[in-house]
Amino acid sequence: MRHLSGKWDFRPDPQNQGTRKRWFRGFTKDRAITIPASWNEQYKDLRDYLGPAWYQTRFDWPGSHQNKGIFIRFGSVNYLAQVWLNGFKLGQHEGGHLPFVLEVTRLIKKKGNLLVVRAEGFLKPDRVPPGNVPPGPLDSFNNNFNPPASFDFFPFCGIQRPVILFSVPNESIQDVTVTTEISGNTGLVQVKSLATNAKDSALRVSLEGFGFKATREVPIQSGGCTAFLKIPKAKFWAPSSPHLYQLKVELRRADKTIDQIKLLVGIRTIKINKNKILLNGKPIFLKGFGRHEDFPGKGRNLPPSALAKDYRNMRWVGANSFRTTHYPYSDEDMAMADRLGFLVIDETPAVGLFFKKEGLARRLKLCRQFTKEMIDRDKNHPSVVMWSLANEPHSKRAAAQGFFKNLAQLARSLDQTRPVTLVSYLGTSENSFRFLDLVCVNRYFGWYTEPGDLDKAIPRLSRDLDAIHRKFKKPLLVTEFGADAIPGSHANPPIMFSEEYQEAMISRYIELMNKKPYIAGTHVWNLCDFRTAQATHRPNSMNYKGVFTRDRRPKLAAHLLRRLWKTKRGNR
Ligand code: GCB
């Protein structure tokens, strides 16, 4: 395996001439750029530039080609990527925030390879997430952002996650799906595997950890097989004890290992029972945040030190969960959640969907693609406890229900072990909650309505949550609530945009929600302040609803959460 991150050549292409001029065969660089990171925070003149832009890098691949396939993996390119190696087109991928893999076996040379990427992130109504949405009578948006995103985070562009080269044997393990069950104190682990071209071979599956070790060998039939392992007195995975076992899956023939995959496995179950979420058969209350991959100078990328700091901060306040608002996060983030014991609501990039006929079939096709890519990538993470199909769709049109039925069916066909939901601002009129497993709503009474008046806002919140629960009778998560606080802005009595108002609002929300037994979790919006597009309601092009600043320093509200969530009362 080889990382291609670092400095690449870069050239913006505002006249869109690169394809005609065959820049894919190599171009004269305009400047250097760092990968992985968005281009918008690296150069002043690129701040609002959405593409197209060209990247190139040269590399050697001294490794052997014999009986191997060689591939290149992009962790994420936002939004549309076209890729060439040595002048030949490898393929393209639509959608930021999810990985794609391209085969390079026939084209790669031992020395002097030229890899070229063209990326663009135009905002268009038939993309996901949509942008540049014309205002319409039923679909409330646009928020009048510049650039014209129909969502509230900056539409950062470019190669935003690592690029890696790797090889696999021609006969190889293609896919591993691990599911776990619990019976008393015994853990049951099922490992399903697919392998290509593997004749007369077997899969050897070994699980090891906490003094336990077992191996099963099963013959491969018609490309796949399943192995079962029983772990007596198993150590279960949970936020307070994120125990991970080491799993090794080997493709074996004639006493030789041809290919192998290693994974960390958490034995745990996640189920819904009436108003509760059950982890390993016991009710668990989700306390945590919505977040963003957002960091100064990097854009939509968290350097390892910032990612580690986010986890330390979440731990410090006593959080046990987060939602990947509003797109799947990096592989590194998911691995950290497994290791440190965070429960993750994994969300697709479908934010701000609308259901006018025009472009709808294309948006559905993309949502299906992203749902599948997300589940394929994240299905083996014990931290991932549910799938969120969308954030704040404008679902009043009837077409929305068919759309989400279709996506829910897809998610359930790919994974029968996790609940499926979506996150709504509508509440009682989000009819898709009838067929989803739990109800997730975002609430901003006291901010966008009843501004500055918590005495009016809190009773309204109370009535609203009760009505939603009466209608759907499912566990309810309040997946967003919060207020902007400009760091260092203080007021007594509290007023909007002061740290005191943010603290008061969060405190009164939590106090109320703790009294409602049907609430299964509360996520504050947001862990950190984050960049968004310019708008009259976004001073400094920032959303200041973080309880930590963009450079990860605590505001008053972070101290409040620490007091609430670390005590018994807050720990329900
Ligand atoms: C929401 C959105 C989130 C916004 C937030 C806000 O409901 O889901 O993306 O950033 O409100 O601060 O307005």
Short mmCIF file of N, CA and C in Angstrom, two decimals, residues 116-256:
data_model
loop_
_atom_site.label_atom_id
_atom_site.label_comp_id
_atom_site.label_asym_id
_atom_site.label_seq_id
_atom_site.Cartn_x
_atom_site.Cartn_y
_atom_site.Cartn_z
N VAL A 116 -3.84 12.07 -13.04
CA VAL A 116 -4.51 13.37 -13.21
C VAL A 116 -5.97 13.25 -12.76
N VAL A 117 -6.43 14.25 -12.04
CA VAL A 117 -7.81 14.28 -11.57
C VAL A 117 -8.43 15.62 -11.94
N ARG A 118 -9.62 15.57 -12.54
CA ARG A 118 -10.40 16.79 -12.74
C ARG A 118 -11.57 16.75 -11.76
N ALA A 119 -11.71 17.81 -10.98
CA ALA A 119 -12.79 17.83 -9.99
C ALA A 119 -13.62 19.09 -10.16
N GLU A 120 -14.92 18.96 -9.95
CA GLU A 120 -15.76 20.15 -9.88
C GLU A 120 -16.87 19.95 -8.87
N GLY A 121 -17.29 21.05 -8.25
CA GLY A 121 -18.30 20.95 -7.20
C GLY A 121 -19.45 21.92 -7.43
N PHE A 122 -19.89 22.04 -8.69
CA PHE A 122 -20.99 22.95 -8.98
C PHE A 122 -22.22 22.58 -8.17
N LEU A 123 -22.97 23.61 -7.80
CA LEU A 123 -24.20 23.38 -7.05
C LEU A 123 -25.36 23.32 -8.04
N LYS A 124 -26.05 22.16 -8.09
CA LYS A 124 -27.12 21.98 -9.07
C LYS A 124 -28.32 21.32 -8.39
N PRO A 125 -29.52 21.67 -8.84
CA PRO A 125 -30.72 21.10 -8.21
C PRO A 125 -30.84 19.58 -8.33
N ASP A 126 -30.24 18.98 -9.37
CA ASP A 126 -30.40 17.53 -9.49
C ASP A 126 -29.18 16.77 -8.96
N ARG A 127 -28.40 17.44 -8.10
CA ARG A 127 -27.32 16.74 -7.41
C ARG A 127 -27.72 16.47 -5.97
N VAL A 128 -26.92 15.65 -5.28
CA VAL A 128 -27.20 15.36 -3.87
C VAL A 128 -25.93 15.61 -3.07
N PRO A 129 -25.90 16.59 -2.16
CA PRO A 129 -27.04 17.45 -1.84
C PRO A 129 -27.29 18.46 -2.95
N PRO A 130 -28.56 18.88 -3.10
CA PRO A 130 -28.87 19.83 -4.15
C PRO A 130 -28.38 21.24 -3.79
N GLY A 131 -28.13 22.02 -4.83
CA GLY A 131 -27.78 23.43 -4.65
C GLY A 131 -28.43 24.24 -5.74
N ASN A 132 -28.37 25.57 -5.63
CA ASN A 132 -28.97 26.42 -6.65
C ASN A 132 -30.43 26.09 -6.89
N VAL A 133 -31.15 25.73 -5.85
CA VAL A 133 -32.54 25.31 -6.01
C VAL A 133 -33.41 26.56 -6.19
N PRO A 134 -34.19 26.62 -7.28
CA PRO A 134 -35.03 27.81 -7.45
C PRO A 134 -36.11 27.84 -6.36
N PRO A 135 -36.43 29.02 -5.85
CA PRO A 135 -37.47 29.08 -4.81
C PRO A 135 -38.81 28.66 -5.40
N GLY A 136 -39.60 27.95 -4.63
CA GLY A 136 -40.90 27.49 -5.13
C GLY A 136 -41.90 27.56 -4.01
N PRO A 137 -43.18 27.46 -4.32
CA PRO A 137 -44.20 27.64 -3.30
C PRO A 137 -44.14 26.58 -2.19
N LEU A 138 -43.79 25.32 -2.54
CA LEU A 138 -43.81 24.29 -1.50
C LEU A 138 -42.43 24.03 -0.92
N ASP A 139 -41.44 24.33 -1.69
CA ASP A 139 -40.09 24.01 -1.23
C ASP A 139 -39.44 25.32 -0.83
N SER A 140 -39.40 25.53 0.46
CA SER A 140 -39.08 26.83 1.03
C SER A 140 -37.73 27.40 0.61
N PHE A 141 -36.80 26.54 0.29
CA PHE A 141 -35.42 27.00 0.12
C PHE A 141 -35.27 27.82 -1.14
N ASN A 142 -34.52 28.71 -1.33
CA ASN A 142 -33.13 28.90 -1.00
C ASN A 142 -32.92 29.79 0.24
N ASN A 143 -31.89 29.56 0.95
CA ASN A 143 -31.58 30.37 2.11
C ASN A 143 -30.83 31.64 1.75
N ASN A 144 -30.63 31.83 0.45
CA ASN A 144 -29.88 32.98 -0.02
C ASN A 144 -28.43 32.97 0.44
N PHE A 145 -27.81 31.87 0.24
CA PHE A 145 -26.39 31.72 0.57
C PHE A 145 -25.52 32.06 -0.64
N ASN A 146 -24.32 32.51 -0.38
CA ASN A 146 -23.31 32.69 -1.42
C ASN A 146 -22.04 31.96 -1.01
N PRO A 147 -21.62 30.93 -1.75
CA PRO A 147 -22.22 30.27 -2.91
C PRO A 147 -23.61 29.69 -2.60
N PRO A 148 -24.45 29.50 -3.64
CA PRO A 148 -25.87 29.20 -3.41
C PRO A 148 -26.15 27.75 -3.01
N ALA A 149 -25.59 27.33 -1.89
CA ALA A 149 -25.87 25.99 -1.35
C ALA A 149 -27.30 25.97 -0.83
N SER A 150 -27.95 24.81 -0.89
CA SER A 150 -29.27 24.68 -0.26
C SER A 150 -29.11 23.93 1.05
N PHE A 151 -27.97 24.12 1.67
CA PHE A 151 -27.65 23.48 2.94
C PHE A 151 -26.71 24.43 3.67
N ASP A 152 -26.59 24.22 4.99
CA ASP A 152 -25.90 25.19 5.82
C ASP A 152 -24.48 24.73 6.20
N PHE A 153 -23.66 24.48 5.20
CA PHE A 153 -22.23 24.29 5.45
C PHE A 153 -21.52 24.64 4.16
N PHE A 154 -20.28 25.03 4.24
CA PHE A 154 -19.61 25.54 3.04
C PHE A 154 -19.43 24.42 2.02
N PRO A 155 -19.74 24.69 0.74
CA PRO A 155 -19.61 23.61 -0.27
C PRO A 155 -18.15 23.42 -0.70
N PHE A 156 -17.32 23.01 0.26
CA PHE A 156 -15.89 22.81 -0.01
C PHE A 156 -15.67 21.80 -1.13
N CYS A 157 -14.63 22.01 -1.92
CA CYS A 157 -14.38 21.16 -3.09
C CYS A 157 -12.97 20.58 -3.10
N GLY A 158 -12.84 19.50 -3.87
CA GLY A 158 -11.52 18.95 -4.17
C GLY A 158 -11.29 17.58 -3.58
N ILE A 159 -10.00 17.19 -3.55
CA ILE A 159 -9.61 15.88 -3.01
C ILE A 159 -9.48 16.06 -1.50
N GLN A 160 -10.47 15.60 -0.77
CA GLN A 160 -10.58 15.98 0.64
C GLN A 160 -10.20 14.87 1.61
N ARG A 161 -9.96 13.67 1.06
CA ARG A 161 -9.49 12.56 1.91
C ARG A 161 -8.35 11.86 1.19
N PRO A 162 -7.61 10.98 1.91
CA PRO A 162 -6.40 10.38 1.35
C PRO A 162 -6.63 9.62 0.04
N VAL A 163 -5.56 9.58 -0.77
CA VAL A 163 -5.55 8.78 -2.00
C VAL A 163 -4.51 7.68 -1.77
N ILE A 164 -4.90 6.43 -1.96
CA ILE A 164 -3.94 5.35 -1.73
C ILE A 164 -3.92 4.36 -2.90
N LEU A 165 -2.73 3.81 -3.11
CA LEU A 165 -2.55 2.75 -4.11
C LEU A 165 -2.39 1.44 -3.35
N PHE A 166 -3.00 0.38 -3.86
CA PHE A 166 -2.82 -0.91 -3.18
C PHE A 166 -2.99 -2.04 -4.18
N SER A 167 -2.49 -3.19 -3.79
CA SER A 167 -2.63 -4.34 -4.70
C SER A 167 -3.34 -5.47 -3.97
N VAL A 168 -4.07 -6.30 -4.73
CA VAL A 168 -4.67 -7.51 -4.16
C VAL A 168 -4.39 -8.66 -5.12
N PRO A 169 -4.26 -9.87 -4.58
CA PRO A 169 -4.04 -11.02 -5.45
C PRO A 169 -5.23 -11.20 -6.39
N ASN A 170 -5.00 -11.79 -7.57
CA ASN A 170 -6.11 -12.02 -8.51
C ASN A 170 -7.21 -12.86 -7.89
N GLU A 171 -6.80 -13.85 -7.11
CA GLU A 171 -7.81 -14.59 -6.35
C GLU A 171 -7.84 -13.94 -4.99
N SER A 172 -8.99 -13.33 -4.66
CA SER A 172 -8.96 -12.54 -3.44
C SER A 172 -10.31 -12.53 -2.72
N ILE A 173 -10.25 -12.09 -1.48
CA ILE A 173 -11.47 -11.93 -0.70
C ILE A 173 -12.08 -10.60 -1.15
N GLN A 174 -13.33 -10.65 -1.57
CA GLN A 174 -13.96 -9.44 -2.12
C GLN A 174 -14.73 -8.66 -1.09
N ASP A 175 -15.28 -9.37 -0.13
CA ASP A 175 -16.17 -8.68 0.78
C ASP A 175 -16.31 -9.51 2.05
N VAL A 176 -16.34 -8.84 3.18
CA VAL A 176 -16.58 -9.53 4.44
C VAL A 176 -17.70 -8.78 5.17
N THR A 177 -18.70 -9.52 5.62
CA THR A 177 -19.77 -8.91 6.42
C THR A 177 -19.82 -9.62 7.76
N VAL A 178 -19.64 -8.84 8.82
CA VAL A 178 -19.65 -9.43 10.16
C VAL A 178 -20.92 -8.99 10.87
N THR A 179 -21.68 -9.94 11.38
CA THR A 179 -22.82 -9.57 12.23
C THR A 179 -22.69 -10.31 13.55
N THR A 180 -23.24 -9.71 14.60
CA THR A 180 -23.08 -10.33 15.91
C THR A 180 -24.43 -10.44 16.61
N GLU A 181 -24.55 -11.46 17.44
CA GLU A 181 -25.74 -11.66 18.26
C GLU A 181 -25.27 -12.01 19.67
N ILE A 182 -26.21 -11.91 20.62
CA ILE A 182 -25.84 -12.21 22.00
C ILE A 182 -26.86 -13.19 22.56
N SER A 183 -26.39 -14.21 23.25
CA SER A 183 -27.31 -15.12 23.92
C SER A 183 -26.75 -15.33 25.33
N GLY A 184 -27.41 -14.76 26.33
CA GLY A 184 -26.87 -14.80 27.69
C GLY A 184 -25.54 -14.08 27.71
N ASN A 185 -24.50 -14.79 28.18
CA ASN A 185 -23.20 -14.12 28.10
C ASN A 185 -22.31 -14.70 27.00
N THR A 186 -22.99 -15.35 26.04
CA THR A 186 -22.26 -15.88 24.88
C THR A 186 -22.41 -14.93 23.69
N GLY A 187 -21.32 -14.68 23.02
CA GLY A 187 -21.36 -13.87 21.81
C GLY A 187 -21.37 -14.78 20.58
N LEU A 188 -22.21 -14.42 19.60
CA LEU A 188 -22.27 -15.22 18.37
C LEU A 188 -21.83 -14.31 17.22
N VAL A 189 -20.80 -14.75 16.51
CA VAL A 189 -20.27 -13.93 15.43
C VAL A 189 -20.45 -14.68 14.12
N GLN A 190 -21.09 -13.99 13.15
CA GLN A 190 -21.27 -14.59 11.83
C GLN A 190 -20.41 -13.83 10.82
N VAL A 191 -19.61 -14.54 10.08
CA VAL A 191 -18.74 -13.89 9.10
C VAL A 191 -19.11 -14.42 7.72
N LYS A 192 -19.63 -13.52 6.89
CA LYS A 192 -20.04 -13.89 5.53
C LYS A 192 -19.01 -13.32 4.59
N SER A 193 -18.62 -14.12 3.61
CA SER A 193 -17.53 -13.66 2.77
C SER A 193 -17.76 -13.99 1.32
N LEU A 194 -17.27 -13.13 0.45
CA LEU A 194 -17.29 -13.40 -0.98
C LEU A 194 -15.85 -13.43 -1.46
N ALA A 195 -15.57 -14.30 -2.42
CA ALA A 195 -14.21 -14.35 -2.96
C ALA A 195 -14.30 -14.52 -4.47
N THR A 196 -13.36 -13.89 -5.19
CA THR A 196 -13.40 -14.02 -6.66
C THR A 196 -12.49 -15.15 -7.11
N ASN A 197 -12.85 -15.77 -8.20
CA ASN A 197 -12.03 -16.78 -8.90
C ASN A 197 -11.48 -17.85 -7.96
N ALA A 198 -12.10 -18.02 -6.83
CA ALA A 198 -11.47 -18.92 -5.86
C ALA A 198 -12.04 -20.33 -5.99
N LYS A 199 -11.31 -21.16 -6.74
CA LYS A 199 -11.76 -22.55 -6.91
C LYS A 199 -11.02 -23.44 -5.92
N ASP A 200 -11.70 -24.49 -5.50
CA ASP A 200 -11.10 -25.45 -4.57
C ASP A 200 -10.44 -24.76 -3.39
N SER A 201 -11.06 -23.73 -2.89
CA SER A 201 -10.43 -23.05 -1.76
C SER A 201 -11.38 -22.99 -0.57
N ALA A 202 -10.82 -22.53 0.52
CA ALA A 202 -11.61 -22.42 1.75
C ALA A 202 -11.31 -21.08 2.39
N LEU A 203 -12.23 -20.67 3.25
CA LEU A 203 -11.94 -19.48 4.05
C LEU A 203 -11.62 -19.92 5.45
N ARG A 204 -10.54 -19.39 5.97
CA ARG A 204 -10.22 -19.66 7.37
C ARG A 204 -10.50 -18.38 8.16
N VAL A 205 -11.34 -18.52 9.16
CA VAL A 205 -11.75 -17.34 9.93
C VAL A 205 -11.25 -17.52 11.36
N SER A 206 -10.43 -16.58 11.84
CA SER A 206 -9.95 -16.69 13.23
C SER A 206 -10.35 -15.45 14.00
N LEU A 207 -10.80 -15.69 15.21
CA LEU A 207 -11.19 -14.58 16.09
C LEU A 207 -10.39 -14.71 17.37
N GLU A 208 -9.86 -13.56 17.82
CA GLU A 208 -8.97 -13.61 18.98
C GLU A 208 -9.16 -12.37 19.85
N GLY A 209 -9.08 -12.56 21.16
CA GLY A 209 -9.13 -11.41 22.06
C GLY A 209 -9.57 -11.80 23.45
N PHE A 210 -9.05 -11.12 24.45
CA PHE A 210 -9.43 -11.30 25.85
C PHE A 210 -9.32 -12.77 26.28
N GLY A 211 -8.25 -13.41 25.85
CA GLY A 211 -7.99 -14.79 26.25
C GLY A 211 -8.73 -15.82 25.40
N PHE A 212 -9.54 -15.36 24.45
CA PHE A 212 -10.29 -16.29 23.60
C PHE A 212 -9.61 -16.41 22.24
N LYS A 213 -9.61 -17.62 21.69
CA LYS A 213 -9.11 -17.79 20.33
C LYS A 213 -9.83 -18.96 19.68
N ALA A 214 -10.36 -18.75 18.48
CA ALA A 214 -11.01 -19.85 17.77
C ALA A 214 -10.82 -19.68 16.28
N THR A 215 -10.77 -20.80 15.58
CA THR A 215 -10.59 -20.77 14.12
C THR A 215 -11.58 -21.72 13.47
N ARG A 216 -12.20 -21.29 12.38
CA ARG A 216 -13.08 -22.15 11.59
C ARG A 216 -12.59 -22.13 10.16
N GLU A 217 -12.71 -23.27 9.51
CA GLU A 217 -12.37 -23.29 8.10
C GLU A 217 -13.59 -23.80 7.33
N VAL A 218 -14.06 -23.03 6.36
CA VAL A 218 -15.25 -23.44 5.60
C VAL A 218 -14.96 -23.38 4.10
N PRO A 219 -15.42 -24.40 3.36
CA PRO A 219 -15.16 -24.41 1.91
C PRO A 219 -15.96 -23.31 1.21
N ILE A 220 -15.39 -22.75 0.16
CA ILE A 220 -16.09 -21.72 -0.60
C ILE A 220 -16.97 -22.37 -1.64
N GLN A 221 -18.25 -22.03 -1.61
CA GLN A 221 -19.17 -22.58 -2.62
C GLN A 221 -19.78 -21.41 -3.37
N SER A 222 -19.85 -21.54 -4.67
CA SER A 222 -20.35 -20.50 -5.58
C SER A 222 -19.98 -19.09 -5.09
N GLY A 223 -18.70 -18.90 -4.92
CA GLY A 223 -18.16 -17.57 -4.66
C GLY A 223 -18.25 -17.07 -3.23
N GLY A 224 -18.89 -17.81 -2.34
CA GLY A 224 -19.01 -17.26 -0.98
C GLY A 224 -19.15 -18.33 0.08
N CYS A 225 -19.15 -17.92 1.33
CA CYS A 225 -19.38 -18.85 2.42
C CYS A 225 -19.62 -18.09 3.71
N THR A 226 -20.10 -18.84 4.70
CA THR A 226 -20.41 -18.22 5.99
C THR A 226 -19.79 -19.05 7.10
N ALA A 227 -19.18 -18.37 8.05
CA ALA A 227 -18.62 -19.08 9.21
C ALA A 227 -19.27 -18.55 10.49
N PHE A 228 -19.51 -19.43 11.43
CA PHE A 228 -20.11 -19.03 12.71
C PHE A 228 -19.11 -19.30 13.83
N LEU A 229 -19.03 -18.35 14.76
CA LEU A 229 -18.17 -18.56 15.92
C LEU A 229 -18.96 -18.26 17.19
N LYS A 230 -18.72 -19.06 18.22
CA LYS A 230 -19.39 -18.87 19.50
C LYS A 230 -18.35 -18.45 20.52
N ILE A 231 -18.59 -17.38 21.22
CA ILE A 231 -17.61 -16.91 22.20
C ILE A 231 -18.24 -16.96 23.59
N PRO A 232 -17.90 -17.98 24.38
CA PRO A 232 -18.46 -18.03 25.73
C PRO A 232 -17.89 -16.91 26.58
N LYS A 233 -18.65 -16.42 27.51
CA LYS A 233 -18.23 -15.32 28.40
C LYS A 233 -17.61 -14.17 27.59
N ALA A 234 -18.33 -13.76 26.55
CA ALA A 234 -17.78 -12.75 25.64
C ALA A 234 -17.73 -11.38 26.31
N LYS A 235 -16.79 -10.57 25.87
CA LYS A 235 -16.71 -9.16 26.30
C LYS A 235 -17.48 -8.36 25.25
N PHE A 236 -18.60 -7.78 25.65
CA PHE A 236 -19.43 -7.06 24.69
C PHE A 236 -18.93 -5.64 24.48
N TRP A 237 -19.24 -5.11 23.29
CA TRP A 237 -18.85 -3.74 22.93
C TRP A 237 -19.92 -2.77 23.42
N ALA A 238 -19.51 -1.71 24.10
CA ALA A 238 -20.44 -0.67 24.55
C ALA A 238 -19.62 0.60 24.77
N PRO A 239 -20.27 1.78 24.82
CA PRO A 239 -19.50 3.01 25.04
C PRO A 239 -18.61 2.96 26.28
N SER A 240 -19.11 2.34 27.35
CA SER A 240 -18.32 2.31 28.58
C SER A 240 -17.24 1.23 28.53
N SER A 241 -17.30 0.34 27.56
CA SER A 241 -16.32 -0.76 27.46
C SER A 241 -16.22 -1.17 26.00
N PRO A 242 -15.52 -0.37 25.20
CA PRO A 242 -15.48 -0.66 23.75
C PRO A 242 -14.54 -1.82 23.40
N HIS A 243 -14.91 -3.02 23.85
CA HIS A 243 -14.05 -4.19 23.62
C HIS A 243 -14.06 -4.59 22.15
N LEU A 244 -12.88 -4.78 21.59
CA LEU A 244 -12.77 -5.18 20.19
C LEU A 244 -11.96 -6.47 20.07
N TYR A 245 -12.50 -7.42 19.33
CA TYR A 245 -11.78 -8.66 19.04
C TYR A 245 -11.07 -8.51 17.68
N GLN A 246 -9.98 -9.27 17.50
CA GLN A 246 -9.30 -9.24 16.19
C GLN A 246 -9.81 -10.39 15.33
N LEU A 247 -10.28 -10.03 14.15
CA LEU A 247 -10.76 -11.04 13.21
C LEU A 247 -9.79 -11.11 12.04
N LYS A 248 -9.44 -12.35 11.68
CA LYS A 248 -8.61 -12.53 10.48
C LYS A 248 -9.37 -13.47 9.53
N VAL A 249 -9.56 -13.04 8.29
CA VAL A 249 -10.20 -13.90 7.30
C VAL A 249 -9.15 -14.22 6.24
N GLU A 250 -8.89 -15.52 6.04
CA GLU A 250 -7.86 -15.92 5.06
C GLU A 250 -8.48 -16.75 3.96
N LEU A 251 -8.07 -16.47 2.73
CA LEU A 251 -8.44 -17.32 1.61
C LEU A 251 -7.34 -18.36 1.47
N ARG A 252 -7.72 -19.68 1.60
CA ARG A 252 -6.70 -20.74 1.68
C ARG A 252 -6.85 -21.75 0.55
N ARG A 253 -5.74 -22.18 -0.01
CA ARG A 253 -5.77 -23.30 -0.96
C ARG A 253 -4.48 -24.08 -0.78
N ALA A 254 -4.62 -25.41 -0.74
CA ALA A 254 -3.48 -26.31 -0.63
C ALA A 254 -2.50 -25.83 0.45
N ASP A 255 -3.08 -25.58 1.63
CA ASP A 255 -2.26 -25.20 2.79
C ASP A 255 -1.54 -23.86 2.63
N LYS A 256 -2.02 -23.05 1.72
CA LYS A 256 -1.37 -21.74 1.56
C LYS A 256 -2.41 -20.64 1.72
#
